[in-house]
Coordinates of C-alpha atoms (C1' of nucleotides) in Angstrom, one line a residue:
Chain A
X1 CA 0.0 0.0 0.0
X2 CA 1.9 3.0 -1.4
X3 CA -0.4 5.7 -0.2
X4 CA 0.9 4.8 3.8
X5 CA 4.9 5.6 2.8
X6 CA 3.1 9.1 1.9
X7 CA 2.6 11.2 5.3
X8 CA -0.9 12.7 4.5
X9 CA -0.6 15.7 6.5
X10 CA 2.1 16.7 4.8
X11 CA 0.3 16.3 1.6
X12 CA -2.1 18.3 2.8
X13 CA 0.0 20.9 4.0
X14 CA 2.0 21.8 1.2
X15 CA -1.1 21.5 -1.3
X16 CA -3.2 23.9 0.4
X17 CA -0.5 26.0 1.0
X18 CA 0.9 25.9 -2.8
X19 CA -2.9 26.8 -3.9
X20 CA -3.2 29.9 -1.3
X21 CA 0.1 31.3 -2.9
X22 CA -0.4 30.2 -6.4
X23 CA -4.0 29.0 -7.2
X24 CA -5.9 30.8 -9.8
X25 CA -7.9 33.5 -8.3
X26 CA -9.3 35.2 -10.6
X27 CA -11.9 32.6 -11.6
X28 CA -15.4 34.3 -11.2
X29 CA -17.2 30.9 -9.5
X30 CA -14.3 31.3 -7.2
X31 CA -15.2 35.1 -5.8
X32 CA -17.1 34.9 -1.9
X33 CA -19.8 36.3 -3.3
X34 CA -20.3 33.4 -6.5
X35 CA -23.9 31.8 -5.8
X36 CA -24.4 28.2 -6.0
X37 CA -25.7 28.7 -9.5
X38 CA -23.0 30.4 -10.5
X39 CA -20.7 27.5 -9.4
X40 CA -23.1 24.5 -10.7
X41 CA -23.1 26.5 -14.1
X42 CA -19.1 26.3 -13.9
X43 CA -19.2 22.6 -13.3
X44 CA -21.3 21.7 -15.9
X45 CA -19.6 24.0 -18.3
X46 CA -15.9 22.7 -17.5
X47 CA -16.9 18.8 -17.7
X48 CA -14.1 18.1 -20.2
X49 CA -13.5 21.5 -21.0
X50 CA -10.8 23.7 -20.4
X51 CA -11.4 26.8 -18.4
X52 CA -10.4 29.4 -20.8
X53 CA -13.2 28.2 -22.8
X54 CA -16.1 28.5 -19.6
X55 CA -15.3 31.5 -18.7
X56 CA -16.5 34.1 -21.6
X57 CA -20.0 32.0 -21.7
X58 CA -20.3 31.5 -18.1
X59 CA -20.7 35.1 -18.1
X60 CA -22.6 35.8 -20.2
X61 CA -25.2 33.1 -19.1
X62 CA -25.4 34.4 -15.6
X63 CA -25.6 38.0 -17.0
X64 CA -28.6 36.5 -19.3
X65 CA -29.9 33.7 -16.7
X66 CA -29.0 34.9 -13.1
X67 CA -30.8 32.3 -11.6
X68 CA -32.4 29.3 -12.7
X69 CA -35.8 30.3 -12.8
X70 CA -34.2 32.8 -15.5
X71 CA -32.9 29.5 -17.3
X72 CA -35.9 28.0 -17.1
X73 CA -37.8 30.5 -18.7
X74 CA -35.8 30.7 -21.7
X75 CA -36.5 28.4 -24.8
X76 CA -33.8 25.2 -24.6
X77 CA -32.7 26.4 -27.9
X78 CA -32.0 29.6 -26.5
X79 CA -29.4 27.9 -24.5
X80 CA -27.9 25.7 -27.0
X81 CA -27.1 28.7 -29.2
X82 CA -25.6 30.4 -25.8
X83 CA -23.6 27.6 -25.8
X84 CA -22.0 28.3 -28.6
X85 CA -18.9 26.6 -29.2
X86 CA -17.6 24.9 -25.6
X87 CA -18.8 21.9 -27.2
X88 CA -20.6 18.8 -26.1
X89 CA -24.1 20.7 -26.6
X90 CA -26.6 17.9 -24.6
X91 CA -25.1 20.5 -21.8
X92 CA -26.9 22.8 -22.7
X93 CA -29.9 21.3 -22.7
X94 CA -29.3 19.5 -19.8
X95 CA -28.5 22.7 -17.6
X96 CA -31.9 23.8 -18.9
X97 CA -34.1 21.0 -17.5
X98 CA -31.9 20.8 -14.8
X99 CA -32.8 24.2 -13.9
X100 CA -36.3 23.4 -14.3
X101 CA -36.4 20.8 -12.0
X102 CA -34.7 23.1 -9.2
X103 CA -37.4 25.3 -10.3
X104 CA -40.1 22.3 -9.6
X105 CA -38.3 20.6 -6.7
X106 CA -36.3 23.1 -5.1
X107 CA -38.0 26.2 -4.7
X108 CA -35.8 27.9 -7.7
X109 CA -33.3 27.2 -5.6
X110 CA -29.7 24.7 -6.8
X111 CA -30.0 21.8 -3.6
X112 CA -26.9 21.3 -1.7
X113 CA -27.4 17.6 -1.1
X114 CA -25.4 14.8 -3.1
X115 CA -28.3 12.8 -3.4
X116 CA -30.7 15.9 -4.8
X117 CA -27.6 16.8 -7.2
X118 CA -27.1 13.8 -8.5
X119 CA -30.5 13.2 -9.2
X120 CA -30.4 16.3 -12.1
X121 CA -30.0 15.6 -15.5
X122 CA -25.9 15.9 -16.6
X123 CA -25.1 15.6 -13.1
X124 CA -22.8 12.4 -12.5
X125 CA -20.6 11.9 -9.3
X126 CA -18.0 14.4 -10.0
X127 CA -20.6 17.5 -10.5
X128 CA -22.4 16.4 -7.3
X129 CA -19.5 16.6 -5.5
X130 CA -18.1 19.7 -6.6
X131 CA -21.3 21.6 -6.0
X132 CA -21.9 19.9 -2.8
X133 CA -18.2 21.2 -1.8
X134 CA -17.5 24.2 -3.5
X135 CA -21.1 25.9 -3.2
X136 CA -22.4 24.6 0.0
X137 CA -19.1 23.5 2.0
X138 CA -19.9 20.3 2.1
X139 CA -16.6 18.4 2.3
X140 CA -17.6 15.4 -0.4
X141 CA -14.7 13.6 -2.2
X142 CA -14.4 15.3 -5.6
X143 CA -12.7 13.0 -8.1
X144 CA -11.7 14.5 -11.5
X145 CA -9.1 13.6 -14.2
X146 CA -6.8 15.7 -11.7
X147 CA -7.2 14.5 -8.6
X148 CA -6.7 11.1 -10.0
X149 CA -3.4 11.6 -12.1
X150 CA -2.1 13.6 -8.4
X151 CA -2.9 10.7 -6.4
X152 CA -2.0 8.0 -9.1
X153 CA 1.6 10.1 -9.2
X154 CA 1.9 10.8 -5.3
X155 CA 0.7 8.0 -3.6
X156 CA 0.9 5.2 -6.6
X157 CA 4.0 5.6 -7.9
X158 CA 2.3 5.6 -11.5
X159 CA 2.2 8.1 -14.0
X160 CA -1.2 7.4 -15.2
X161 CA -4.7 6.3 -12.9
X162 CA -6.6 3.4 -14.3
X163 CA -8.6 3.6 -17.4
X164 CA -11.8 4.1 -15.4
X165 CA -12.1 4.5 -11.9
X166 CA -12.9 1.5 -9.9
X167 CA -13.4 0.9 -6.6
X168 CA -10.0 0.6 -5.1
X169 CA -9.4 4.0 -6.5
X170 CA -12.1 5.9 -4.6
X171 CA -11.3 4.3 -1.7
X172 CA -7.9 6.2 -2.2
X173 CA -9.3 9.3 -3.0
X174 CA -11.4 8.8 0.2
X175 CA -9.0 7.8 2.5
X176 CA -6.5 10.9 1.3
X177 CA -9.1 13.3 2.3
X178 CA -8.2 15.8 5.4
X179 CA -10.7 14.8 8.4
X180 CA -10.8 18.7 9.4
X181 CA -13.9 19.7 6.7
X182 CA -12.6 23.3 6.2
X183 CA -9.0 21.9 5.5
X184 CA -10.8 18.9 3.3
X185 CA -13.0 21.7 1.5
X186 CA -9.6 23.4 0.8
X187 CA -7.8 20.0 -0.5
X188 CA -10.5 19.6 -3.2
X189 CA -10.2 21.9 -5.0
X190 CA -6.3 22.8 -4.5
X191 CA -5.3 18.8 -5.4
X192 CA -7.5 20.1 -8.8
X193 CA -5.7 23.3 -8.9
X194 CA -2.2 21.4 -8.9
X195 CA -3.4 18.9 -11.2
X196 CA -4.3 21.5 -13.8
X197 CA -1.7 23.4 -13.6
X198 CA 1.6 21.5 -12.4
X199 CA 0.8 17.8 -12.5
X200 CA -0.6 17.7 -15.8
X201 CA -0.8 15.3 -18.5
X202 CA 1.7 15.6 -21.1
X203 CA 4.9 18.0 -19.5
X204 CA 4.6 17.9 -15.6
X205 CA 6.6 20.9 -13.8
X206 CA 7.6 18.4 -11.0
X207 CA 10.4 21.7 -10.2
X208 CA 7.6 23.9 -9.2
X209 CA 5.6 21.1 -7.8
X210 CA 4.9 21.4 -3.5
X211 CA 5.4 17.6 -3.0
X212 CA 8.0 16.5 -5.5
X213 CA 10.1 15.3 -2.8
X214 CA 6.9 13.1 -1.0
X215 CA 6.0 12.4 -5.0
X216 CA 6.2 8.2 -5.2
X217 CA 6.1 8.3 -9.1
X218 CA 9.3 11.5 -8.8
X219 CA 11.0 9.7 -5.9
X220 CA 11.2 6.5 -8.7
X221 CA 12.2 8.1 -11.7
X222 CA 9.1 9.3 -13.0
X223 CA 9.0 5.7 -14.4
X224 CA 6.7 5.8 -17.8
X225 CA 3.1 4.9 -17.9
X226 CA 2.9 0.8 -18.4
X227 CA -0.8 -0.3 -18.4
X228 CA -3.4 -0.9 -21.0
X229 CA -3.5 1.2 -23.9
X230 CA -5.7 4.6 -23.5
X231 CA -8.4 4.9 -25.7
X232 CA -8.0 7.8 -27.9
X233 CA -11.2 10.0 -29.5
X234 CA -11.8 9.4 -33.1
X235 CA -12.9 12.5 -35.1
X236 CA -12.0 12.9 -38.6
X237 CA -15.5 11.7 -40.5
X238 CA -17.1 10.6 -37.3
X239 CA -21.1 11.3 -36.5
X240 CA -19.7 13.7 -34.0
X241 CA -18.1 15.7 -36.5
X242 CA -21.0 15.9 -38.3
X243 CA -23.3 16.7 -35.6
X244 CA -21.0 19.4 -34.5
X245 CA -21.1 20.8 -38.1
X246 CA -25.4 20.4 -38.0
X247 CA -25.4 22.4 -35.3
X248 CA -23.3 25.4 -36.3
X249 CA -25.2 26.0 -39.2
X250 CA -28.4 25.9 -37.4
X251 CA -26.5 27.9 -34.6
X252 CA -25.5 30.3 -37.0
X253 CA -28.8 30.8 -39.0
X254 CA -31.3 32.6 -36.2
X255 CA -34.0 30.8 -38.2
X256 CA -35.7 27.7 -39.5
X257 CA -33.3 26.1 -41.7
X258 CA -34.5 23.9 -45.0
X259 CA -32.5 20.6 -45.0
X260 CA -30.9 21.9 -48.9
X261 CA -29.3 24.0 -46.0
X262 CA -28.1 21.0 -44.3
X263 CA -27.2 18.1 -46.5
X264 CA -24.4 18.8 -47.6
X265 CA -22.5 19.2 -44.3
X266 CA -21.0 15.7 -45.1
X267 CA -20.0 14.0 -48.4
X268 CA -22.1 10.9 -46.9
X269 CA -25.6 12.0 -47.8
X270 CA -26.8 8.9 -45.0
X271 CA -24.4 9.8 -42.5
X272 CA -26.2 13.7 -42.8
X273 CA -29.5 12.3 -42.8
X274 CA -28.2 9.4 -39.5
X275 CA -26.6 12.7 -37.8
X276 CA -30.0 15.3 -38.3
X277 CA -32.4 12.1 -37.2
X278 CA -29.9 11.6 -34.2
X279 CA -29.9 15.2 -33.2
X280 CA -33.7 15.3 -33.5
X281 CA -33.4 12.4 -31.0
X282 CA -31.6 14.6 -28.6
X283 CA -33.9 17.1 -28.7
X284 CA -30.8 20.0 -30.1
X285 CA -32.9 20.0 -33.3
X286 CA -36.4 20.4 -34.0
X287 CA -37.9 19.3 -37.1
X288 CA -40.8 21.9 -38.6
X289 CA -43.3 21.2 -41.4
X290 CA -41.4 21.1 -44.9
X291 CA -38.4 19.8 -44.5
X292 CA -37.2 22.6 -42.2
X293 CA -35.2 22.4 -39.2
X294 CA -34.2 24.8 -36.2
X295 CA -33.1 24.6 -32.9
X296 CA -35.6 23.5 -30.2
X297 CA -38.4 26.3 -29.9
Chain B
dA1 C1' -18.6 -1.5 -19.4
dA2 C1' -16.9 0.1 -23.6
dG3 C1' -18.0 3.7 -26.6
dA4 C1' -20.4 7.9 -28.0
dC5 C1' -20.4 12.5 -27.4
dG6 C1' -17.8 18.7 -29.5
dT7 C1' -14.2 21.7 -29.9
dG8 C1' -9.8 23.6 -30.1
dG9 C1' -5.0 24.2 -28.4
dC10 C1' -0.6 22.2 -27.8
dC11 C1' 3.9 19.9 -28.8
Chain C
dT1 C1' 1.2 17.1 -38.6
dG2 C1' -1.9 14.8 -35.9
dG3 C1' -2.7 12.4 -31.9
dC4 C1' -3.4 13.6 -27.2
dC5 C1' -6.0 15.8 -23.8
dA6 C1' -9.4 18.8 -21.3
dA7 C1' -13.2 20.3 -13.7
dG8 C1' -17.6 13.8 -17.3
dT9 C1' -22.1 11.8 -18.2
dC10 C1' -25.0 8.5 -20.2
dT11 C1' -26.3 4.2 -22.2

DNA sequence: AAGACGTGGCC
DNA sequence: TGGCCAAGTCT
């Protein structure tokens, strides 16, 4: 058990410490004054996204939709084309009837609960737990792509976590966590904060890292990654590239768009006609009499 | 549980 | 140049 040789306090120490001295403070969702909404938008929005992207369209959704009785008011498609280009667009429409259902079940208000979180639509473990934590204090274990290469490096030794996260490794994550909850409140999001910006992926700055020296993966060598091979994402030709090209057009149109407008947004006619009827599915597109198509009214 | 799902920057 | 990767979720 690797994580034992690693004294946790001192983890703890140094991380919060390095993220009070050089943790991004400028992040909006990050001022004393961000409201719960304001931080559940940020969440959703930076699900495997990077931040420079969020933060022009976070704000100018909460200029638009302060709350999310605002959001619910809107038209869906209102928010997909808000979305614009931060990409995976069911977001969108997911933030939408998520903030209808805060609007049903929680007095208009975003819940604090894990259990109330997780039970909104684009909400998976990690969103719960960063709400829970970040917009209500609620010390839950948040486990993201960072926190899992950090601990995987620190207290495994490896340079890369598993290929999906399994049991063993939230019991990790768990058992790293500070007990004191403003301390373990703090750890969350600074082990994220060094992940993103030190312990990355490709090109970690293990000479400006706090806990190089407790580091088991630095300590040995930085040995290279040896496990199974890592999925990588297709694109060129895929339906996603396709659906993604769908949906600009009708993004950029403003109107009701004939599918002469459409069907040529791949050299595959089918794979078009596969992609609109997929889309449709979604509910991003809605079909109109006539072969016309817009986003959802 | 493996694979689909957008978009763009980086080395 | 192009594969890799990014504060994941859903089926």
């Amino acid at each position: 058990m690797p994580s034992r040789e690693v004294p946790l306090s001192l983890l703890h120490e140094r991380v919060n410490g390095w993220y009070a001295e050089a943790g991004r403070k400028h992040l909006p969702w990050r001022e004393p004054d961000a409201s719960p909404w304001g931080v559940f938008l940020s969440e959703v929005m930076s699900q495997q996204t990077p931040l420079a992207r969020v933060e022009p369209i976070w704000r100018e959704w909460m200029d638009r939709w302060p709350t999310p009785t605002d959001l619910a008011a809107a038209a869906p498609g209102d928010a997909v084309r808000a979305w614009g280009r931060l990409g995976y667009p069911r977001r969108a429409l997911r933030l939408h009837e998520a903030a209808t259902a805060m609007v049903e079940r929680h007095g208009g208000e975003v819940p604090g609960s894990p259990a109330d979180l997780l039970a909104l639509p684009g909400v998976g473990a990690y969103t719960a737990a960063a709400v829970s934590c970040f917009a209500f204090g609620i010390p839950e274990v948040v486990v993201d792509t960072n926190v899992r290469r950090v601990l995987a490096r620190t207290l495994e030794g490896k340079a890369f976590p598993n290929l999906t996260l399994n049991r063993a490794e939230a019991k990790l994550a768990a058992e790293s966590m500070p007990a004191e909850p403003a301390t373990a409140n703090t750890w969350n999001v600074a082990v994220m904060e060094l992940g993103a910006l030190v312990c990355v992926a490709r090109g970690p700055r293990c000479d400006e890292c706090p806990v190089a020296d407790l580091c088991a993966w630095n300590v040995a060598g930085r040995p290279a990654y040896d496990g199974p091979p890592r999925r990588g994402q297709s694109w060129h030709g895929t339906d996603r590239q396709v659906r993604g090209e769908l949906l600009r057009r009708l993004r950029d149109a403003h109107t009701a768009l004939p599918l002469s407008r459409l069907e040529d947004s791949a050299d595959d006619r089918g794979q078009v006609m596969r992609c609109l009827d997929s889309l449709v599915a979604d509910g991003l597109v809605e079909p109109l009499e006539g072969e016309l198509y817009r986003l959802p009214g």
